[in-house]
């Protein structure tokens, strides 16, 4: 999840999704699925798709790199620092 600007909420959750090979989904399908399984406060407001998420050598998703890529393709997104940053 990456925070993005939202008119009413100031910031809203944006999901960047890597689909498994051979599968397909639309933004609307994913948003409907999330709405059924999370509270309104945790709702995802938008989705974008990528061929591959950046990962560490141990397989964890590099969230800061995902956010940087999203900001590069959509200027104007807020800059947020990871928790614990000086």
N, CA, C and O atoms as CSV, one atom per row, in Angstrom:
chain,resi,resn,atom,element,x,y,z
A,1,UNK,N,N,0.828,-1.174,0.000
A,1,UNK,CA,C,0.000,0.000,0.000
A,1,UNK,C,C,0.879,1.246,0.000
A,1,UNK,O,O,1.913,1.308,0.665
A,2,UNK,N,N,0.439,2.213,-0.753
A,2,UNK,CA,C,1.154,3.475,-0.854
A,2,UNK,C,C,0.150,4.584,-0.590
A,2,UNK,O,O,-0.938,4.564,-1.165
A,3,UNK,N,N,0.479,5.560,0.267
A,3,UNK,CA,C,-0.459,6.659,0.478
A,3,UNK,C,C,-0.472,7.584,-0.738
A,3,UNK,O,O,0.578,7.938,-1.274
A,4,UNK,N,N,-1.677,7.969,-1.164
A,4,UNK,CA,C,-1.835,8.907,-2.273
A,4,UNK,C,C,-2.784,10.021,-1.846
A,4,UNK,O,O,-3.581,9.846,-0.924
A,5,UNK,N,N,-2.697,11.156,-2.514
A,5,UNK,CA,C,-3.559,12.291,-2.191
A,5,UNK,C,C,-5.023,11.933,-2.458
A,5,UNK,O,O,-5.338,11.234,-3.421
A,6,UNK,N,N,-5.906,12.424,-1.592
A,6,UNK,CA,C,-7.345,12.192,-1.721
A,6,UNK,C,C,-8.060,13.454,-1.281
A,6,UNK,O,O,-7.721,14.025,-0.245
A,7,UNK,N,N,-9.040,13.898,-2.048
A,7,UNK,CA,C,-9.714,15.170,-1.782
A,7,UNK,C,C,-10.352,15.229,-0.393
A,7,UNK,O,O,-10.192,16.224,0.315
A,8,UNK,N,N,-11.064,14.191,0.001
A,8,UNK,CA,C,-11.786,14.227,1.271
A,8,UNK,C,C,-10.956,13.700,2.450
A,8,UNK,O,O,-11.160,14.125,3.587
A,9,UNK,N,N,-10.046,12.801,2.189
A,9,UNK,CA,C,-9.329,12.131,3.268
A,9,UNK,C,C,-7.910,12.648,3.488
A,9,UNK,O,O,-7.262,12.222,4.444
A,10,UNK,N,N,-7.417,13.517,2.676
A,10,UNK,CA,C,-6.038,13.988,2.660
A,10,UNK,C,C,-5.141,12.907,2.062
A,10,UNK,O,O,-4.483,13.151,1.051
A,11,UNK,N,N,-5.099,11.717,2.666
A,11,UNK,CA,C,-4.347,10.589,2.130
A,11,UNK,C,C,-5.242,9.355,2.084
A,11,UNK,O,O,-6.108,9.175,2.940
A,12,UNK,N,N,-5.027,8.512,1.085
A,12,UNK,CA,C,-5.796,7.276,0.960
A,12,UNK,C,C,-4.854,6.159,0.522
A,12,UNK,O,O,-3.791,6.417,-0.043
A,13,UNK,N,N,-5.254,4.923,0.786
A,13,UNK,CA,C,-4.430,3.771,0.436
A,13,UNK,C,C,-4.552,3.440,-1.045
A,13,UNK,O,O,-5.652,3.385,-1.596
A,14,UNK,N,N,-3.403,3.220,-1.681
A,14,UNK,CA,C,-3.329,2.807,-3.079
A,14,UNK,C,C,-2.579,1.481,-3.109
A,14,UNK,O,O,-1.487,1.376,-2.552
A,15,UNK,N,N,-3.154,0.468,-3.753
A,15,UNK,CA,C,-2.510,-0.844,-3.838
A,15,UNK,C,C,-1.789,-0.984,-5.166
A,15,UNK,O,O,-2.325,-0.639,-6.219
A,16,UNK,N,N,-0.572,-1.492,-5.103
A,16,UNK,CA,C,0.182,-1.846,-6.301
A,16,UNK,C,C,0.207,-3.367,-6.323
A,16,UNK,O,O,0.696,-3.996,-5.385
A,17,UNK,N,N,-0.324,-3.964,-7.399
A,17,UNK,CA,C,-0.583,-5.395,-7.437
A,17,UNK,C,C,0.237,-6.076,-8.526
A,17,UNK,O,O,0.314,-5.600,-9.659
A,18,UNK,N,N,0.845,-7.193,-8.160
A,18,UNK,CA,C,1.524,-8.087,-9.110
A,18,UNK,C,C,0.667,-9.341,-9.197
A,18,UNK,O,O,0.579,-10.103,-8.234
A,19,UNK,N,N,0.037,-9.557,-10.345
A,19,UNK,CA,C,-0.808,-10.732,-10.509
A,19,UNK,C,C,0.044,-11.954,-10.809
A,19,UNK,O,O,1.100,-11.847,-11.433
A,20,UNK,N,N,-0.420,-13.116,-10.363
A,20,UNK,CA,C,0.273,-14.359,-10.676
A,20,UNK,C,C,0.115,-14.642,-12.166
A,20,UNK,O,O,-0.900,-14.281,-12.760
A,21,UNK,N,N,1.112,-15.283,-12.772
A,21,UNK,CA,C,1.013,-15.600,-14.198
A,21,UNK,C,C,-0.248,-16.416,-14.492
A,21,UNK,O,O,-0.590,-17.344,-13.758
A,22,UNK,N,N,-0.922,-16.057,-15.567
A,22,UNK,CA,C,-2.118,-16.783,-15.971
A,22,UNK,C,C,-3.389,-16.343,-15.285
A,22,UNK,O,O,-4.459,-16.891,-15.550
A,23,UNK,N,N,-3.290,-15.348,-14.394
A,23,UNK,CA,C,-4.492,-14.855,-13.714
A,23,UNK,C,C,-4.811,-13.459,-14.209
A,23,UNK,O,O,-3.983,-12.806,-14.843
A,24,UNK,N,N,-6.001,-13.016,-13.918
A,24,UNK,CA,C,-6.400,-11.670,-14.296
A,24,UNK,C,C,-7.387,-11.112,-13.299
A,24,UNK,O,O,-8.133,-11.855,-12.662
A,25,UNK,N,N,-7.387,-9.821,-13.169
A,25,UNK,CA,C,-8.327,-9.138,-12.282
A,25,UNK,C,C,-8.387,-7.683,-12.711
A,25,UNK,O,O,-7.426,-7.139,-13.255
A,26,UNK,N,N,-9.522,-7.067,-12.458
A,26,UNK,CA,C,-9.664,-5.646,-12.755
A,26,UNK,C,C,-9.575,-4.861,-11.458
A,26,UNK,O,O,-9.684,-5.423,-10.368
A,27,UNK,N,N,-9.377,-3.557,-11.587
A,27,UNK,CA,C,-9.351,-2.698,-10.408
A,27,UNK,C,C,-10.655,-2.822,-9.639
A,27,UNK,O,O,-10.646,-2.925,-8.412
A,28,UNK,N,N,-11.779,-2.812,-10.351
A,28,UNK,CA,C,-13.089,-2.899,-9.691
A,28,UNK,C,C,-13.241,-4.215,-8.924
A,28,UNK,O,O,-13.763,-4.216,-7.808
A,29,UNK,N,N,-12.795,-5.332,-9.503
A,29,UNK,CA,C,-12.897,-6.621,-8.820
A,29,UNK,C,C,-12.080,-6.629,-7.532
A,29,UNK,O,O,-12.544,-7.113,-6.499
A,30,UNK,N,N,-10.869,-6.095,-7.595
A,30,UNK,CA,C,-10.020,-6.064,-6.400
A,30,UNK,C,C,-10.595,-5.148,-5.327
A,30,UNK,O,O,-10.592,-5.502,-4.148
A,31,UNK,N,N,-11.089,-3.969,-5.720
A,31,UNK,CA,C,-11.669,-3.045,-4.742
A,31,UNK,C,C,-12.906,-3.657,-4.085
A,31,UNK,O,O,-13.095,-3.516,-2.877
A,32,UNK,N,N,-13.751,-4.335,-4.869
A,32,UNK,CA,C,-14.930,-4.993,-4.305
A,32,UNK,C,C,-14.530,-6.085,-3.313
A,32,UNK,O,O,-15.141,-6.218,-2.253
A,33,UNK,N,N,-13.505,-6.865,-3.657
A,33,UNK,CA,C,-13.031,-7.933,-2.768
A,33,UNK,C,C,-12.523,-7.362,-1.448
A,33,UNK,O,O,-12.864,-7.864,-0.377
A,34,UNK,N,N,-11.710,-6.316,-1.526
A,34,UNK,CA,C,-11.160,-5.705,-0.313
A,34,UNK,C,C,-12.289,-5.132,0.544
A,34,UNK,O,O,-12.274,-5.286,1.765
A,35,UNK,N,N,-13.258,-4.478,-0.078
A,35,UNK,CA,C,-14.375,-3.890,0.666
A,35,UNK,C,C,-15.150,-4.934,1.472
A,35,UNK,O,O,-15.693,-4.623,2.532
A,36,UNK,N,N,-15.201,-6.161,0.975
A,36,UNK,CA,C,-15.909,-7.225,1.686
A,36,UNK,C,C,-15.140,-7.736,2.901
A,36,UNK,O,O,-15.733,-8.319,3.809
A,37,UNK,N,N,-13.825,-7.522,2.925
A,37,UNK,CA,C,-12.992,-8.164,3.940
A,37,UNK,C,C,-12.299,-7.228,4.924
A,37,UNK,O,O,-11.668,-7.704,5.868
A,38,UNK,N,N,-12.394,-5.922,4.736
A,38,UNK,CA,C,-11.748,-4.992,5.669
A,38,UNK,C,C,-12.743,-3.919,6.099
A,38,UNK,O,O,-13.754,-3.683,5.437
A,39,UNK,N,N,-12.432,-3.281,7.216
A,39,UNK,CA,C,-13.291,-2.200,7.688
A,39,UNK,C,C,-13.150,-0.991,6.767
A,39,UNK,O,O,-12.183,-0.881,6.013
A,40,UNK,N,N,-14.105,-0.106,6.837
A,40,UNK,CA,C,-14.110,1.085,5.984
A,40,UNK,C,C,-12.841,1.932,6.177
A,40,UNK,O,O,-12.350,2.539,5.226
A,41,UNK,N,N,-12.323,1.971,7.388
A,41,UNK,CA,C,-11.135,2.771,7.681
A,41,UNK,C,C,-9.895,2.252,6.960
A,41,UNK,O,O,-8.969,3.021,6.700
A,42,UNK,N,N,-9.861,0.958,6.631
A,42,UNK,CA,C,-8.700,0.354,5.974
A,42,UNK,C,C,-8.905,0.178,4.466
A,42,UNK,O,O,-8.100,-0.472,3.800
A,43,UNK,N,N,-9.963,0.749,3.941
A,43,UNK,CA,C,-10.337,0.578,2.540
A,43,UNK,C,C,-9.253,1.071,1.583
A,43,UNK,O,O,-8.656,2.127,1.794
A,44,UNK,N,N,-9.014,0.300,0.543
A,44,UNK,CA,C,-8.125,0.701,-0.544
A,44,UNK,C,C,-8.957,1.532,-1.516
A,44,UNK,O,O,-10.072,1.145,-1.864
A,45,UNK,N,N,-8.421,2.674,-1.958
A,45,UNK,CA,C,-9.183,3.574,-2.816
A,45,UNK,C,C,-8.798,3.489,-4.283
A,45,UNK,O,O,-9.554,3.944,-5.142
A,46,UNK,N,N,-7.645,2.918,-4.588
A,46,UNK,CA,C,-7.231,2.785,-5.985
A,46,UNK,C,C,-6.209,1.660,-6.107
A,46,UNK,O,O,-5.582,1.252,-5.129
A,47,UNK,N,N,-6.059,1.170,-7.346
A,47,UNK,CA,C,-5.179,0.044,-7.612
A,47,UNK,C,C,-4.425,0.304,-8.908
A,47,UNK,O,O,-4.982,0.850,-9.860
A,48,UNK,N,N,-3.155,-0.087,-8.939
A,48,UNK,CA,C,-2.414,-0.127,-10.198
A,48,UNK,C,C,-1.729,-1.478,-10.279
A,48,UNK,O,O,-1.513,-2.139,-9.264
A,49,UNK,N,N,-1.390,-1.880,-11.492
A,49,UNK,CA,C,-0.807,-3.197,-11.714
A,49,UNK,C,C,0.632,-3.052,-12.190
A,49,UNK,O,O,0.976,-2.094,-12.882
A,50,UNK,N,N,1.467,-4.012,-11.812
A,50,UNK,CA,C,2.861,-4.037,-12.232
A,50,UNK,C,C,3.226,-5.458,-12.633
A,50,UNK,O,O,2.632,-6.422,-12.149
A,51,UNK,N,N,4.209,-5.582,-13.522
A,51,UNK,CA,C,4.659,-6.913,-13.936
A,51,UNK,C,C,5.400,-7.619,-12.816
A,51,UNK,O,O,5.279,-8.833,-12.648
A,52,UNK,N,N,6.175,-6.850,-12.045
A,52,UNK,CA,C,6.948,-7.446,-10.954
A,52,UNK,C,C,7.198,-6.404,-9.868
A,52,UNK,O,O,7.605,-5.279,-10.161
A,53,UNK,N,N,6.958,-6.776,-8.636
A,53,UNK,CA,C,7.259,-5.910,-7.505
A,53,UNK,C,C,8.738,-6.053,-7.150
A,53,UNK,O,O,9.281,-7.155,-7.222
A,54,UNK,N,N,9.396,-4.958,-6.768
A,54,UNK,CA,C,10.802,-5.057,-6.367
A,54,UNK,C,C,10.918,-5.807,-5.041
A,54,UNK,O,O,10.174,-5.543,-4.096
A,55,UNK,N,N,11.856,-6.738,-4.987
A,55,UNK,CA,C,12.010,-7.579,-3.792
A,55,UNK,C,C,13.447,-7.589,-3.310
A,55,UNK,O,O,14.385,-7.349,-4.071
A,56,UNK,N,N,13.594,-7.875,-2.024
A,56,UNK,CA,C,14.926,-8.048,-1.438
A,56,UNK,C,C,15.426,-9.440,-1.791
A,56,UNK,O,O,14.696,-10.235,-2.384
A,57,UNK,N,N,16.658,-9.732,-1.432
A,57,UNK,CA,C,17.209,-11.065,-1.706
A,57,UNK,C,C,16.471,-12.158,-0.939
A,57,UNK,O,O,16.493,-13.321,-1.341
A,58,UNK,N,N,15.817,-11.787,0.166
A,58,UNK,CA,C,15.050,-12.770,0.935
A,58,UNK,C,C,13.590,-12.841,0.489
A,58,UNK,O,O,12.807,-13.599,1.061
A,59,UNK,N,N,13.215,-12.053,-0.534
A,59,UNK,CA,C,11.870,-12.136,-1.094
A,59,UNK,C,C,10.865,-11.142,-0.560
A,59,UNK,O,O,9.711,-11.143,-0.989
A,60,UNK,N,N,11.274,-10.291,0.370
A,60,UNK,CA,C,10.349,-9.290,0.903
A,60,UNK,C,C,10.171,-8.154,-0.103
A,60,UNK,O,O,11.097,-7.819,-0.842
A,61,UNK,N,N,8.980,-7.568,-0.125
A,61,UNK,CA,C,8.706,-6.465,-1.048
A,61,UNK,C,C,9.383,-5.199,-0.538
A,61,UNK,O,O,9.270,-4.855,0.638
A,62,UNK,N,N,10.083,-4.513,-1.430
A,62,UNK,CA,C,10.730,-3.237,-1.097
A,62,UNK,C,C,9.695,-2.126,-1.231
A,62,UNK,O,O,9.533,-1.540,-2.302
A,63,UNK,N,N,8.998,-1.843,-0.136
A,63,UNK,CA,C,7.901,-0.875,-0.158
A,63,UNK,C,C,8.360,0.529,-0.541
A,63,UNK,O,O,7.657,1.238,-1.262
A,64,UNK,N,N,9.529,0.930,-0.063
A,64,UNK,CA,C,10.006,2.277,-0.399
A,64,UNK,C,C,10.257,2.413,-1.895
A,64,UNK,O,O,10.035,3.481,-2.467
A,65,UNK,N,N,10.717,1.346,-2.531
A,65,UNK,CA,C,10.945,1.376,-3.978
A,65,UNK,C,C,9.620,1.380,-4.745
A,65,UNK,O,O,9.509,2.033,-5.783
A,66,UNK,N,N,8.626,0.663,-4.247
A,66,UNK,CA,C,7.292,0.680,-4.856
A,66,UNK,C,C,6.743,2.105,-4.818
A,66,UNK,O,O,6.224,2.603,-5.818
A,67,UNK,N,N,6.860,2.756,-3.664
A,67,UNK,CA,C,6.374,4.141,-3.522
A,67,UNK,C,C,7.147,5.081,-4.435
A,67,UNK,O,O,6.558,5.966,-5.056
A,68,UNK,N,N,8.468,4.898,-4.524
A,68,UNK,CA,C,9.281,5.764,-5.392
A,68,UNK,C,C,8.887,5.595,-6.857
A,68,UNK,O,O,8.796,6.580,-7.589
A,69,UNK,N,N,8.654,4.366,-7.286
A,69,UNK,CA,C,8.229,4.120,-8.675
A,69,UNK,C,C,6.874,4.765,-8.946
A,69,UNK,O,O,6.660,5.355,-10.005
A,70,UNK,N,N,5.965,4.650,-7.986
A,70,UNK,CA,C,4.635,5.232,-8.158
A,70,UNK,C,C,4.727,6.748,-8.231
A,70,UNK,O,O,4.061,7.370,-9.059
A,71,UNK,N,N,5.553,7.355,-7.365
A,71,UNK,CA,C,5.724,8.814,-7.406
A,71,UNK,C,C,6.334,9.256,-8.724
A,71,UNK,O,O,5.989,10.322,-9.234
A,72,UNK,N,N,7.234,8.458,-9.287
A,72,UNK,CA,C,7.882,8.800,-10.555
A,72,UNK,C,C,6.888,8.798,-11.712
A,72,UNK,O,O,7.023,9.589,-12.646
A,73,UNK,N,N,5.897,7.921,-11.656
A,73,UNK,CA,C,4.908,7.843,-12.732
A,73,UNK,C,C,3.717,8.750,-12.492
A,73,UNK,O,O,2.972,9.049,-13.425
A,74,UNK,N,N,3.524,9.194,-11.258
A,74,UNK,CA,C,2.397,10.064,-10.920
A,74,UNK,C,C,2.895,11.193,-10.031
A,74,UNK,O,O,2.696,11.149,-8.817
A,75,UNK,N,N,3.545,12.213,-10.614
A,75,UNK,CA,C,4.049,13.323,-9.798
A,75,UNK,C,C,2.918,13.972,-8.994
A,75,UNK,O,O,1.766,14.004,-9.426
A,76,UNK,N,N,3.268,14.475,-7.841
A,76,UNK,CA,C,2.268,15.110,-6.989
A,76,UNK,C,C,1.838,14.230,-5.832
A,76,UNK,O,O,1.134,14.684,-4.930
A,77,UNK,N,N,2.267,12.946,-5.853
A,77,UNK,CA,C,1.957,12.093,-4.712
A,77,UNK,C,C,2.779,12.555,-3.524
A,77,UNK,O,O,3.910,13.013,-3.688
A,78,UNK,N,N,2.219,12.438,-2.331
A,78,UNK,CA,C,2.944,12.914,-1.143
A,78,UNK,C,C,4.189,12.101,-0.877
A,78,UNK,O,O,4.224,10.900,-1.142
A,79,UNK,N,N,5.195,12.743,-0.363
A,79,UNK,CA,C,6.418,12.052,0.055
A,79,UNK,C,C,6.227,11.656,1.506
A,79,UNK,O,O,5.985,12.508,2.360
A,80,UNK,N,N,6.331,10.390,1.782
A,80,UNK,CA,C,6.210,9.930,3.167
A,80,UNK,C,C,7.477,9.198,3.537
A,80,UNK,O,O,8.040,8.468,2.721
A,81,UNK,N,N,7.922,9.384,4.740
A,81,UNK,CA,C,9.128,8.717,5.223
A,81,UNK,C,C,8.714,7.487,6.011
A,81,UNK,O,O,7.683,7.510,6.683
A,82,UNK,N,N,9.488,6.420,5.947
A,82,UNK,CA,C,9.169,5.221,6.738
A,82,UNK,C,C,9.209,5.539,8.231
A,82,UNK,O,O,9.941,6.421,8.679
A,83,UNK,N,N,8.408,4.803,8.979
A,83,UNK,CA,C,8.407,4.974,10.432
A,83,UNK,C,C,9.788,4.715,10.980
A,83,UNK,O,O,10.468,3.782,10.553
A,84,UNK,N,N,10.205,5.533,11.922
A,84,UNK,CA,C,11.508,5.366,12.526
A,84,UNK,C,C,12.622,6.105,11.806
A,84,UNK,O,O,13.777,6.047,12.227
A,85,UNK,N,N,12.286,6.806,10.716
A,85,UNK,CA,C,13.315,7.573,10.003
A,85,UNK,C,C,13.637,8.838,10.780
A,85,UNK,O,O,12.750,9.409,11.414
A,86,UNK,N,N,14.879,9.286,10.746
A,86,UNK,CA,C,15.234,10.506,11.473
A,86,UNK,C,C,14.656,11.738,10.826
A,86,UNK,O,O,14.863,12.848,11.316
